[in-house]
Every structure is written in structure tokens, then in C-alpha cells.
Short mmCIF file of C-alpha atoms and ligand atoms in Angstrom, two decimals:
data_model
loop_
_atom_site.label_atom_id
_atom_site.label_comp_id
_atom_site.label_asym_id
_atom_site.label_seq_id
_atom_site.Cartn_x
_atom_site.Cartn_y
_atom_site.Cartn_z
CA MET L 1 -5.52 -8.17 11.19
CA LYS L 2 -8.48 -8.81 13.45
CA GLY L 3 -8.15 -12.23 15.04
CA LYS L 4 -4.64 -12.83 13.68
CA ASN L 5 -1.94 -14.14 16.00
CA ILE L 6 1.37 -12.48 15.28
CA ILE L 7 4.68 -13.31 16.97
CA ILE L 8 7.30 -10.57 16.85
CA GLY L 9 10.86 -11.70 17.54
CA ILE L 10 13.31 -8.92 18.41
CA THR L 11 17.04 -9.52 18.27
CA GLY L 12 19.93 -7.37 19.44
CA GLY L 13 20.40 -4.50 17.01
CA ILE L 14 19.91 -0.78 17.41
CA ALA L 15 16.80 -0.97 15.18
CA ALA L 16 15.12 -2.84 18.07
CA TYR L 17 13.72 0.54 19.09
CA LYS L 18 11.59 0.59 15.91
CA ALA L 19 9.78 -2.54 17.08
CA ALA L 20 7.69 -0.54 19.55
CA GLU L 21 5.93 1.37 16.76
CA ARG L 22 5.42 -1.84 14.82
CA VAL L 23 3.81 -3.63 17.77
CA ARG L 24 1.49 -0.62 18.19
CA LEU L 25 0.47 -0.77 14.50
CA PHE L 26 -0.45 -4.45 14.68
CA VAL L 27 -2.33 -4.11 17.96
CA LYS L 28 -4.21 -1.06 16.66
CA ASP L 29 -5.32 -3.11 13.67
CA GLY L 30 -6.76 -5.85 15.89
CA ALA L 31 -3.95 -8.44 15.94
CA ASN L 32 -3.00 -10.41 19.04
CA VAL L 33 0.73 -9.74 19.31
CA ARG L 34 3.21 -11.67 21.41
CA VAL L 35 6.83 -10.60 21.64
CA GLY L 36 9.92 -12.74 22.16
CA MET L 37 13.30 -11.10 22.71
CA THR L 38 16.93 -12.19 22.86
CA GLU L 39 19.10 -11.16 25.81
CA ASN L 40 20.96 -8.76 23.49
CA ALA L 41 17.71 -7.12 22.35
CA ILE L 42 16.91 -6.35 25.99
CA ARG L 43 20.08 -4.24 26.16
CA PHE L 44 18.47 -1.90 23.62
CA VAL L 45 14.79 -1.79 24.70
CA ALA L 46 13.12 -2.94 27.89
CA PRO L 47 10.57 -5.78 27.61
CA LEU L 48 8.16 -3.67 29.65
CA THR L 49 7.68 -1.42 26.59
CA PHE L 50 6.35 -4.34 24.56
CA GLU L 51 4.30 -5.75 27.43
CA ALA L 52 2.55 -2.41 27.77
CA LEU L 53 1.95 -2.11 24.02
CA SER L 54 0.85 -5.69 23.35
CA GLY L 55 -0.92 -6.47 26.63
CA ASN L 56 0.97 -9.80 26.66
CA ARG L 57 4.04 -10.80 28.64
CA VAL L 58 7.33 -10.86 26.76
CA ILE L 59 9.35 -14.09 26.77
CA ARG L 60 13.15 -14.08 26.61
CA ASP L 61 14.24 -16.91 28.88
CA MET L 62 13.79 -20.60 28.09
CA PHE L 63 14.09 -21.58 31.69
CA GLY L 64 12.45 -18.69 33.48
CA SER L 65 8.95 -18.87 34.87
CA GLU L 66 7.63 -17.33 31.61
CA GLY L 67 8.65 -20.38 29.57
CA ALA L 68 7.02 -22.96 31.78
CA SER L 69 4.17 -23.96 29.50
CA MET L 70 6.16 -24.91 26.39
CA GLU L 71 5.73 -21.58 24.66
CA HIS L 72 8.94 -22.19 22.72
CA ILE L 73 6.97 -24.92 20.91
CA THR L 74 3.40 -23.59 20.92
CA TRP L 75 4.01 -19.98 19.86
CA GLY L 76 5.37 -20.78 16.41
CA GLN L 77 2.75 -23.45 15.81
CA GLU L 78 -0.35 -21.57 16.88
CA SER L 79 0.40 -18.22 15.23
CA ASP L 80 -0.39 -16.96 11.75
CA LEU L 81 3.00 -15.37 11.22
CA VAL L 82 6.35 -15.06 12.97
CA ILE L 83 8.22 -11.84 12.21
CA ILE L 84 11.88 -11.54 13.14
CA ALA L 85 12.69 -7.82 13.04
CA PRO L 86 15.31 -6.66 13.43
CA ALA L 87 17.09 -9.87 12.46
CA THR L 88 20.81 -9.53 13.20
CA ALA L 89 23.53 -11.33 11.22
CA ASN L 90 24.10 -13.55 14.25
CA PHE L 91 20.44 -14.54 14.56
CA ILE L 92 20.12 -15.14 10.81
CA ALA L 93 23.15 -17.47 11.03
CA LYS L 94 21.51 -19.36 13.91
CA MET L 95 18.30 -19.73 11.92
CA ALA L 96 20.15 -20.96 8.84
CA HIS L 97 22.13 -23.53 10.78
CA GLY L 98 19.55 -24.77 13.25
CA ILE L 99 21.13 -23.39 16.40
CA ALA L 100 18.68 -23.19 19.27
CA ASP L 101 20.43 -21.69 22.28
CA ASP L 102 17.77 -19.34 23.68
CA PHE L 103 14.00 -18.94 23.70
CA LEU L 104 13.65 -17.11 20.38
CA SER L 105 15.97 -19.32 18.32
CA THR L 106 14.33 -22.45 19.76
CA MET L 107 10.84 -21.12 19.06
CA VAL L 108 11.85 -20.36 15.44
CA LEU L 109 13.25 -23.87 15.01
CA ALA L 110 9.99 -25.45 16.18
CA ALA L 111 7.74 -23.04 14.25
CA THR L 112 5.39 -24.25 11.55
CA ALA L 113 3.89 -20.77 10.98
CA ARG L 114 4.95 -18.62 8.05
CA MET L 115 8.05 -16.59 8.73
CA LEU L 116 9.05 -13.04 7.77
CA VAL L 117 12.69 -12.17 8.36
CA CYS L 118 13.79 -8.51 8.26
CA PRO L 119 17.59 -8.22 8.25
CA SER L 120 19.09 -5.10 9.80
CA MET L 121 22.80 -4.49 10.19
CA ASN L 122 25.82 -2.52 8.98
CA SER L 123 26.03 -2.63 5.15
CA ARG L 124 29.45 -4.37 5.13
CA MET L 125 27.99 -7.09 7.33
CA TYR L 126 24.90 -7.32 5.11
CA GLU L 127 27.06 -7.67 2.00
CA ASN L 128 29.31 -10.28 3.57
CA PRO L 129 28.99 -13.55 1.59
CA ALA L 130 28.36 -15.48 4.83
CA VAL L 131 25.26 -13.38 5.55
CA LYS L 132 24.13 -13.51 1.91
CA ASP L 133 24.47 -17.30 1.90
CA ASN L 134 22.53 -17.62 5.14
CA LEU L 135 19.71 -15.44 3.81
CA ARG L 136 19.60 -17.53 0.65
CA ILE L 137 19.26 -20.68 2.78
CA LEU L 138 16.29 -19.14 4.61
CA GLU L 139 14.63 -18.21 1.31
CA GLN L 140 15.23 -21.67 -0.11
CA ARG L 141 13.41 -23.04 2.92
CA GLY L 142 10.38 -20.93 2.06
CA MET L 143 10.89 -18.08 4.49
CA ASN L 144 10.11 -14.54 3.36
CA VAL L 145 13.10 -12.24 3.59
CA MET L 146 12.41 -8.52 3.34
CA GLU L 147 15.03 -6.39 1.57
CA PRO L 148 16.53 -3.88 3.98
CA GLY L 149 16.29 -0.21 3.09
CA GLU L 150 19.25 1.94 2.01
CA GLY L 151 20.46 5.15 3.55
CA GLU L 152 22.28 6.47 6.58
CA LEU L 153 22.74 3.75 9.19
CA ALA L 154 23.08 4.11 12.96
CA CYS L 155 26.83 3.41 12.60
CA HIS L 156 27.11 6.61 10.47
CA THR L 157 27.76 4.75 7.21
CA GLU L 158 25.56 4.70 4.12
CA GLY L 159 24.27 1.66 2.28
CA PRO L 160 21.85 -1.25 2.52
CA GLY L 161 21.03 -2.57 5.97
CA ARG L 162 18.32 -0.31 7.38
CA LEU L 163 15.37 -2.04 8.95
CA PRO L 164 12.28 -1.29 6.79
CA GLU L 165 9.87 1.19 8.37
CA PRO L 166 7.18 -0.26 10.68
CA GLU L 167 4.46 0.62 8.14
CA ASP L 168 6.27 -1.31 5.39
CA ILE L 169 6.72 -4.42 7.57
CA PHE L 170 3.04 -4.13 8.51
CA GLU L 171 2.05 -3.89 4.84
CA GLN L 172 4.29 -6.83 3.86
CA THR L 173 2.53 -8.82 6.58
CA ARG L 174 -0.87 -7.85 5.14
CA ILE L 175 0.32 -9.13 1.77
CA LEU L 176 1.49 -12.44 3.26
CA LEU L 177 -1.79 -12.95 5.11
CA SER L 178 -4.13 -11.93 2.25
CA PRO L 179 -5.58 -14.29 -0.36
CA GLN L 180 -3.49 -13.85 -3.50
CA ASP L 181 -6.50 -13.91 -5.84
CA PHE L 182 -5.04 -11.21 -8.12
CA SER L 183 -1.67 -12.91 -8.42
CA GLY L 184 -0.29 -12.70 -11.95
CA LEU L 185 -2.54 -9.77 -12.88
CA ARG L 186 -1.28 -6.30 -13.80
CA ILE L 187 -3.40 -3.39 -12.63
CA LEU L 188 -3.04 0.28 -13.43
CA VAL L 189 -4.71 2.67 -10.97
CA THR L 190 -4.94 6.45 -11.22
CA ALA L 191 -5.50 8.61 -8.16
CA GLY L 192 -5.54 12.15 -6.86
CA PRO L 193 -6.15 15.44 -8.61
CA THR L 194 -4.44 16.96 -11.59
CA VAL L 195 -2.96 20.41 -11.34
CA GLU L 196 -3.19 22.79 -14.30
CA PRO L 197 -0.83 25.76 -14.00
CA ILE L 198 -2.05 29.33 -14.61
CA ASP L 199 1.33 30.87 -13.85
CA PRO L 200 4.34 29.79 -11.71
CA VAL L 201 2.39 30.29 -8.45
CA ARG L 202 -1.26 29.51 -9.28
CA TYR L 203 -3.15 26.55 -10.65
CA ILE L 204 -6.57 24.98 -11.24
CA SER L 205 -7.16 21.76 -9.34
CA ASN L 206 -9.82 19.95 -7.29
CA ARG L 207 -10.39 18.47 -3.84
CA SER L 208 -9.22 14.92 -4.51
CA THR L 209 -6.82 13.69 -1.80
CA GLY L 210 -5.96 10.38 -3.48
CA LYS L 211 -7.38 8.31 -0.60
CA MET L 212 -9.75 6.26 -2.79
CA GLY L 213 -7.19 5.51 -5.51
CA TYR L 214 -4.41 4.72 -3.02
CA ALA L 215 -6.78 2.34 -1.17
CA LEU L 216 -7.42 0.56 -4.48
CA ALA L 217 -3.70 0.31 -5.28
CA ARG L 218 -2.95 -0.98 -1.77
CA ALA L 219 -5.76 -3.56 -1.84
CA ALA L 220 -4.75 -4.83 -5.28
CA ARG L 221 -1.12 -5.17 -4.18
CA ARG L 222 -2.17 -6.98 -1.00
CA ARG L 223 -4.13 -9.42 -3.14
CA GLY L 224 -1.11 -10.23 -5.25
CA ALA L 225 -1.42 -7.94 -8.29
CA LEU L 226 1.47 -6.11 -9.89
CA VAL L 227 0.25 -2.55 -9.43
CA THR L 228 1.24 0.70 -11.12
CA LEU L 229 -0.17 3.80 -9.46
CA VAL L 230 -0.28 7.01 -11.49
CA SER L 231 -1.00 9.83 -9.07
CA GLY L 232 -1.42 13.56 -9.05
CA PRO L 233 0.05 15.52 -6.12
CA THR L 234 -1.21 14.31 -2.72
CA THR L 235 0.10 14.27 0.84
CA LEU L 236 -0.06 10.46 0.95
CA LEU L 237 2.98 8.19 0.87
CA PRO L 238 3.07 5.81 -2.13
CA PRO L 239 1.68 2.46 -0.94
CA TYR L 240 4.29 -0.20 -0.18
CA GLY L 241 5.17 -2.47 -3.07
CA VAL L 242 3.49 -0.57 -5.93
CA ILE L 243 5.23 1.00 -8.90
CA PHE L 244 4.61 4.71 -8.38
CA ARG L 245 4.47 7.37 -11.10
CA GLY L 246 3.86 10.92 -9.95
CA ILE L 247 2.35 13.41 -12.39
CA ARG L 248 0.95 16.93 -12.17
CA THR L 249 -1.16 17.79 -15.23
CA ALA L 250 -3.86 15.89 -17.13
CA GLU L 251 -1.56 15.78 -20.13
CA GLU L 252 1.20 14.20 -18.00
CA MET L 253 -1.36 11.71 -16.67
CA ARG L 254 -2.43 10.82 -20.21
CA GLN L 255 1.17 10.28 -21.29
CA THR L 256 2.05 8.22 -18.20
CA VAL L 257 -1.11 6.10 -18.38
CA PHE L 258 -0.43 5.26 -22.01
CA ASP L 259 3.27 4.56 -21.30
CA ASN L 260 2.24 2.04 -18.62
CA ARG L 261 -0.98 0.62 -20.03
CA GLN L 262 0.61 -2.05 -22.22
CA GLY L 263 0.06 -5.53 -20.77
CA CYS L 264 -2.38 -4.39 -18.06
CA ASP L 265 -5.34 -6.66 -17.35
CA ILE L 266 -7.28 -4.02 -15.46
CA VAL L 267 -7.30 -0.20 -15.47
CA ILE L 268 -9.11 1.67 -12.69
CA LYS L 269 -9.42 5.44 -13.05
CA ALA L 270 -10.15 6.91 -9.62
CA ALA L 271 -8.30 10.17 -10.37
CA ALA L 272 -10.18 13.43 -10.57
CA VAL L 273 -8.84 14.83 -13.83
CA SER L 274 -9.36 18.53 -14.58
CA ASP L 275 -11.66 18.74 -17.58
CA TYR L 276 -10.11 22.06 -18.62
CA ARG L 277 -6.72 23.74 -18.39
CA PRO L 278 -5.60 27.34 -19.03
CA LYS L 279 -4.92 27.75 -22.72
CA GLU L 280 -1.57 29.25 -21.83
CA SER L 281 0.42 29.13 -18.64
CA ALA L 282 2.24 32.44 -17.97
CA HIS L 283 6.00 32.14 -17.42
CA LYS L 284 5.96 34.92 -14.84
CA LYS L 285 3.54 35.61 -12.00
CA ILE L 286 0.48 37.45 -13.32
CA LYS L 287 0.35 40.85 -11.59
CA LYS L 288 -2.75 42.23 -9.92
CA GLY L 289 -4.44 44.62 -12.37
CA PRO L 290 -8.02 45.28 -13.49
CA ALA L 291 -11.10 44.48 -11.37
CA SER L 292 -11.84 41.38 -13.45
CA ILE L 293 -9.86 39.27 -15.89
CA LEU L 294 -10.79 36.33 -18.11
CA LEU L 295 -9.04 33.00 -18.03
CA ASP L 296 -9.10 31.24 -21.39
CA LEU L 297 -9.57 27.48 -20.86
CA VAL L 298 -9.22 24.59 -23.29
CA LYS L 299 -10.44 21.05 -22.90
CA ASN L 300 -8.10 18.40 -21.55
CA PRO L 301 -7.91 14.96 -23.19
CA ASP L 302 -10.46 12.55 -21.72
CA ILE L 303 -8.02 9.80 -20.78
CA LEU L 304 -10.72 7.28 -19.84
CA ALA L 305 -12.56 7.79 -23.12
CA LEU L 306 -9.29 7.27 -25.03
CA LEU L 307 -8.73 4.02 -23.10
CA GLY L 308 -12.31 2.98 -23.91
CA ASP L 309 -11.64 3.56 -27.62
CA MET L 310 -8.60 1.28 -27.47
CA LYS L 311 -10.38 -1.62 -25.79
CA LYS L 312 -11.07 -3.52 -29.00
CA LYS L 313 -7.44 -3.44 -30.08
CA SER L 314 -6.01 -4.25 -26.68
CA PRO L 315 -8.64 -5.64 -24.33
CA CYS L 316 -8.65 -5.05 -20.59
CA ILE L 317 -11.21 -4.53 -17.84
CA LEU L 318 -11.84 -0.79 -17.71
CA VAL L 319 -13.34 0.74 -14.58
CA GLY L 320 -14.13 4.43 -14.23
CA PHE L 321 -15.41 6.57 -11.39
CA ALA L 322 -18.14 9.17 -11.71
CA ALA L 323 -18.19 12.02 -9.20
CA GLU L 324 -21.64 13.60 -9.25
CA THR L 325 -23.65 16.07 -7.20
CA GLU L 326 -26.99 15.34 -8.94
CA ASP L 327 -28.71 12.60 -10.99
CA LEU L 328 -26.04 10.16 -9.85
CA LEU L 329 -27.35 7.08 -11.59
CA ASP L 330 -28.19 8.70 -14.95
CA ASN L 331 -24.98 10.68 -15.20
CA ALA L 332 -22.81 7.75 -14.17
CA THR L 333 -24.57 5.39 -16.60
CA GLU L 334 -24.04 7.92 -19.38
CA LYS L 335 -20.29 7.93 -18.59
CA LEU L 336 -20.21 4.11 -18.64
CA ARG L 337 -21.71 4.10 -22.16
CA ALA L 338 -19.84 7.08 -23.57
CA LYS L 339 -16.45 5.83 -22.37
CA ASN L 340 -17.02 2.12 -23.16
CA LEU L 341 -16.46 0.95 -19.56
CA ASP L 342 -17.03 -2.44 -17.96
CA MET L 343 -18.02 -0.84 -14.70
CA VAL L 344 -18.46 2.63 -13.29
CA VAL L 345 -18.24 3.49 -9.60
CA ALA L 346 -20.76 6.26 -8.96
CA ASN L 347 -19.83 8.61 -6.16
CA ASP L 348 -22.28 11.08 -4.63
CA VAL L 349 -19.75 13.77 -3.80
CA SER L 350 -22.33 16.06 -2.20
CA ARG L 351 -22.15 13.93 0.98
CA ASP L 352 -19.66 14.70 3.75
CA ASP L 353 -18.97 11.02 4.41
CA ALA L 354 -18.25 10.10 0.80
CA GLY L 355 -16.18 11.22 -2.17
CA PHE L 356 -13.51 13.88 -1.81
CA GLY L 357 -11.30 13.75 1.28
CA ALA L 358 -13.49 11.47 3.41
CA ASP L 359 -12.11 8.24 4.91
CA THR L 360 -15.40 6.52 4.09
CA ASN L 361 -17.34 6.12 0.88
CA ILE L 362 -20.73 4.91 -0.31
CA VAL L 363 -20.93 3.95 -3.95
CA LYS L 364 -23.17 2.52 -6.63
CA LEU L 365 -21.50 -0.01 -8.89
CA ILE L 366 -23.02 0.10 -12.37
CA TYR L 367 -22.20 -2.68 -14.80
CA GLU L 368 -22.16 -2.75 -18.58
CA ASP L 369 -25.27 -4.98 -18.61
CA GLY L 370 -27.25 -2.38 -16.65
CA ARG L 371 -27.07 -4.02 -13.22
CA VAL L 372 -26.68 -1.64 -10.30
CA GLU L 373 -25.31 -2.60 -6.89
CA GLU L 374 -25.39 -0.28 -3.91
CA SER L 375 -22.73 -0.47 -1.21
CA PRO L 376 -23.30 0.43 2.42
CA LEU L 377 -21.18 3.19 3.93
CA MET L 378 -17.72 1.65 4.32
CA THR L 379 -14.11 2.69 4.76
CA LYS L 380 -12.33 3.41 1.49
CA ASP L 381 -10.20 0.29 2.11
CA GLU L 382 -13.39 -1.79 2.28
CA VAL L 383 -14.83 -0.11 -0.82
CA ALA L 384 -11.57 -0.92 -2.63
CA ASP L 385 -11.88 -4.61 -1.73
CA LEU L 386 -15.52 -4.64 -2.82
CA ILE L 387 -14.61 -3.12 -6.20
CA LEU L 388 -11.85 -5.72 -6.64
CA ASP L 389 -14.23 -8.55 -5.68
CA ARG L 390 -16.63 -7.40 -8.39
CA ILE L 391 -13.88 -6.89 -10.98
CA LYS L 392 -12.87 -10.52 -10.34
CA THR L 393 -16.29 -11.65 -11.56
CA LEU L 394 -15.76 -9.70 -14.81
CA LEU L 395 -12.37 -11.21 -15.61
O1 PMT X 1 -9.23 11.22 -3.83
P1 PMT X 1 -10.31 11.21 -2.77
O2 PMT X 1 -10.28 12.46 -1.89
O3 PMT X 1 -10.33 9.93 -1.98
O4 PMT X 1 -11.70 11.30 -3.53
C1 PMT X 1 -12.14 10.23 -4.31
C2 PMT X 1 -12.80 10.70 -5.62
C3 PMT X 1 -14.09 11.46 -5.28
C4 PMT X 1 -11.86 11.61 -6.41
C5 PMT X 1 -13.09 9.41 -6.45
O5 PMT X 1 -13.87 8.53 -5.69
C6 PMT X 1 -13.82 9.74 -7.73
O6 PMT X 1 -15.04 9.82 -7.80
N1 PMT X 1 -13.01 9.94 -8.84
C7 PMT X 1 -13.51 10.40 -10.13
C8 PMT X 1 -13.62 11.89 -10.12
C9 PMT X 1 -13.97 12.46 -11.45
O7 PMT X 1 -13.20 13.20 -11.97
O8 PMT X 1 -15.08 12.05 -11.95
P2 PMT X 1 -15.67 12.54 -13.42
O9 PMT X 1 -17.07 12.15 -13.32
O10 PMT X 1 -15.32 13.96 -13.66
O11 PMT X 1 -14.86 11.66 -14.45
C10 PMT X 1 -15.34 10.38 -14.87
C11 PMT X 1 -14.18 9.43 -15.13
O12 PMT X 1 -13.43 9.91 -16.24
C12 PMT X 1 -13.21 9.31 -13.97
O13 PMT X 1 -12.82 7.95 -13.89
C13 PMT X 1 -12.03 10.17 -14.40
O14 PMT X 1 -10.78 9.66 -13.89
C14 PMT X 1 -12.08 10.07 -15.92
N2 PMT X 1 -11.60 11.28 -16.62
C15 PMT X 1 -12.25 12.45 -16.49
C16 PMT X 1 -11.82 13.56 -17.20
C17 PMT X 1 -10.70 13.44 -18.03
N3 PMT X 1 -10.25 14.48 -18.71
N4 PMT X 1 -10.06 12.28 -18.12
C18 PMT X 1 -10.50 11.18 -17.46
O15 PMT X 1 -9.90 10.10 -17.55
#
């Protein structure tokens, strides 16, 4: 968001309080945020909150001293995106019918920037045909309307009408402002560890947190792909806008990957799959007994190798990861060949700033034709974009 100019319009609904967190998210990510409010919005949250968070003055009055330099015209023409959130039924109606009776509605009418409208209201109001028609008009005019969430509303009823969470509005904005160079492509990403049960309370797993795979899924979605994320257990929230399939064991991952692989243009396997699992998982907790016991392990299916075998029959770009603590290049190249990959992302997991759990990563990209490209140390989000850039050249 660095260098982006974002206008946030806040109208008079209880969800106005959520706008504070949203402004903070955008500012933290480097955007220049300016906030416009309606008089009704000010009844819910004070403009001072947004002035403090954005570092810019809030405008609400067309004729006050704040509006003197034609901001009702310039804001919507000089910004990258105008977000109206929460958008009340009343404000949506004004937008649909060209009513300009305060600063915000006038600014919206004069705006040439892209527009994201986030309705938020009682579910009966949201389902009212008048509101539905007005939203349809906005969409027909090329505005982006975000579906409200469902659940318990401030008016103690249940149903659609909740303002999407600040993180989801932020992510939808990232999508709108990103180049859609993966539009029309289907990508399957795996992430996280697998968990192989020993008994009802113990398991074999590994240190994967899912950060790398989730970054890939998020980046691909931002760039317009239809993304399915197959993930082992992590503490991360599924990225906004991706189809999420949670699994636990390697066998469940195999099944889910093959259920979702059909029609995919690209498969990226960032998951750390357990190579072995206990031959049998006890139904009851194994009691403490002798000084040592043996755990009988059997090999798990190598999902990536199975995908590699299928490539002739149903072609796709296949990208694997290799997590190594020694002979990084040789071991990773061996995996590329053995599993019939188009590219392998070699990860030196002996470093503290790369691999498992870290927010950063440094990788070697090894291609089928033997080329090797080294990345600098980058955030996992940046590594994800680099991997996607290179996959684009293979398509
Ligand atoms: O999740 P984070 O904390 O962000 O950490 C990221 C990561 C270190 C897990 C990730 O960057 C990474 O390197 N993932 C691959 C880890 C791994 O299991 O590597 P491997 O060398 O054991 O496996 C090679 C490839 O085969 C991998 O793409 C793996 O998904 C796949 N594989 C492995 C075994 C198996 N039974 N089935 C598989 O599909």
C-alpha cells in the first residue's frame, strides 16, 4: 500500500467503530489515508479518532473551513480507491440516485477513482428489495460491492448485514489494487504441517507454521487467481477469498489434493508433509510403562511425486519446496528430478531467518533446465510474489 492514496468514507451505522482499526491497518501498511464522515457517523465515533490514526484532518462539512479547497472534487479524483464502509442503506440509496447533500455524497458523485462499497445494516433492511436494487445499480456502474458477513448483528438479530472485518476489507482493497496477472488461473497451494496420530493425545508433526504457504495463497488470490488452499493445522486464519480445505494427516492431504487438483493450472506444495506415520494409532491413551518403547512407522504417500507422475496425463505447472539442512542445491535438485517438477524452491531450514516459523525467507529457485536463481532475504510475502513472477514465465 506504500504510496497509495485511500479515501475512507464513514456513514452513520454502529459498525462505524470498526473503521478505526481499518484506518490503522492501511496506515501501518504505508497508505496515505484521508477520512470523510457524514454527520450521522460522527454520532457514533469522533472525527478526532481518525485524525489521530491517519495524521490527516477529517472532512464532514461541505461549507466548513475544511472544505475550502474543493476537496469534495479533488479527493475522489486524486485517490487510488474510495472505500465506503460502513455504507448504510440511506447512503447507498443516495449513491444510486445521485443525491449529493453533504460532503461525502458529493465527493462520491464527483469521484473518478475506483470505489469499494461495504454495506452494513440490519438483515431485514439488507434484504429489502429497495436496497438490493440500489446495490445492483452500483454494481452495474462498475462499483465493487463487498458481501456483508452473516451472524449476530448489533440489533440482536441474526443474518446478513455485518460489516466485513477490517482485515477482509484491507485484503479486498489489496486485490483491487494489484495487477490481475493470474486472472483466470486456478492454483492449488498446500501449507502447514501434517499431524500423524500415535494415540488420542499424541502425534508426530513438524515445525511448519503455514506462513510460507499462506503467503503464496494470499499473493495468488491478490493477483486474480482462483485459489484452493489445503492446509494442515496452523494458528493462521484462512486468507480472505481463497477456498480453504483443512486436513490433519498426510493421507487426508493426499485425498484432498487429488479431490481438488482437477482443472488446476498450477500446484505449489509448500506443506511439510510427514514422511512417516505410526503404523497403528492406538484408540486409547498409551500408558507409561517400560523404560523404552518402539514406535513402528510406515511411509506416507509422497503426494508431490504422485502429482509428478500424473503430469503427462493432466499437465500443470508443478512447484515443490525442499527443506534441507545440508547440501541444499544437490538435495533440492534431486527432488526436482525425482518428482518431475517444473521448479523447486530450496529452503535452508538451518537458518533462523528462513524456513520454519520465520517471517522472512531466503530461497534458491531451481528450474527444470538446471538454472538456479538466488533470492535475497525477503519477507515471505515478497518471496511468494517472486515465486509467482517466475511461475508466470513457465506458463
Ligand atoms: O510453514 P512455515 O513455518 O512458513 O515454513 C515453511 C516451510 C519451511 C515448511 C516451507 O518453506 C518448505 O520448505 N516446505 C517444504 C517442507 C518439506 O517437507 O520439504 P521436503 O524436502 O521434506 O519435501 C519436498 C517436497 O515434497 C515438498 O514440496 C513437500 O510438500 C512434498 N512432499 C514431501 C513428503 C510427502 N510425503 N509428500 C509430499 O508431497
